[in-house]
XYZ file of C-alpha atoms in Angstrom:
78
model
C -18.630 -1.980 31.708
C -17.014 1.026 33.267
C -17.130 3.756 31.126
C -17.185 2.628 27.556
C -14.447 4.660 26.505
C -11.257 3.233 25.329
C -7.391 4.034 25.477
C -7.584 6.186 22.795
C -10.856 7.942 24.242
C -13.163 6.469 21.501
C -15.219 3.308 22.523
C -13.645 0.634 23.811
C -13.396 -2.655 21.609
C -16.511 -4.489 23.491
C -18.761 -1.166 23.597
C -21.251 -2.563 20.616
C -21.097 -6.110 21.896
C -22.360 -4.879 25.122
C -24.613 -2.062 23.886
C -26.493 -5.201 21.922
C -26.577 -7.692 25.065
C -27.609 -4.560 27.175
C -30.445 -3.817 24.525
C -31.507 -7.400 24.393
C -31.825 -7.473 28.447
C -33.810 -4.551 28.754
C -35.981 -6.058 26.265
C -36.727 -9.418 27.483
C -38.278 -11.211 30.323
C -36.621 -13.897 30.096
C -32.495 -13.266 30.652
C -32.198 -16.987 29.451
C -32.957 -15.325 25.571
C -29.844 -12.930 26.073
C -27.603 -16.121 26.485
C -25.589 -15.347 23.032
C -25.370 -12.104 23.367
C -23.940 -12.417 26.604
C -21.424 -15.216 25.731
C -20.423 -12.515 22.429
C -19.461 -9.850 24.857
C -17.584 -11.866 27.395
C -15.848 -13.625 24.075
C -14.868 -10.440 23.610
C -13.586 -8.997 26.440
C -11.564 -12.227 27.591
C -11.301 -13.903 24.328
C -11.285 -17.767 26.317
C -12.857 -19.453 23.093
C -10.345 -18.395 20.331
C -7.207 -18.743 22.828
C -8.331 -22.659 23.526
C -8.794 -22.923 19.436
C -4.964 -21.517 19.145
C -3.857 -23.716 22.194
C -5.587 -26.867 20.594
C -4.197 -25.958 16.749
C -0.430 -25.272 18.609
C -0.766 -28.910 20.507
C -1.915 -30.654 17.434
C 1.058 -29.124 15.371
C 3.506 -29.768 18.398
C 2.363 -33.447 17.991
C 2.612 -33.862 14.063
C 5.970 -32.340 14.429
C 7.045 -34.944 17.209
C 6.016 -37.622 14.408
C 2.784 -38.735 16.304
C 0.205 -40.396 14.539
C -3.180 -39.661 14.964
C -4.077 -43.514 15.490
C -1.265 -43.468 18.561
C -3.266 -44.124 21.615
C -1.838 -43.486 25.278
C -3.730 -45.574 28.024
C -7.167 -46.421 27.994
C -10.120 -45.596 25.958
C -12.248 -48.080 24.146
């Protein structure tokens, strides 16, 4: 985190996020314990989770619009 201030000069969107995963490391000897607050703030700041929910939602529309069925199988599999 660089400064915690945002565009605008307020905090930044992740400043709470981080303020709790910093909170919960300085609190812990374990850093295993922090795990979700760590995965929160980096959800945050890069959003990778909800962009592979949007890419998976966009490919399974792309698919029902092509007139795929769900029970069409390409190659192997069991």
């Amino acid at each position: 985190m660089a400064s915690g201030f945002g565009l605008r000069g307020g905090p930044n969107r992740c400043y709470a996020v981080y303020m709790d995963f910093s909170e919960c490391m300085s609190k812990t000897d374990d850093p295993k314990k922090c795990n979700d607050f760590r995965e929160d703030y980096l959800e945050c700041l890069h959003h990778r989770k909800e962009y592979l929910k949007l890419n998976t939602l966009f490919k399974e529309v792309a698919r029902q619009e092509r007139g795929e069925g769900a029970d069409d199988h390409q190659g192997g599999g069991h």
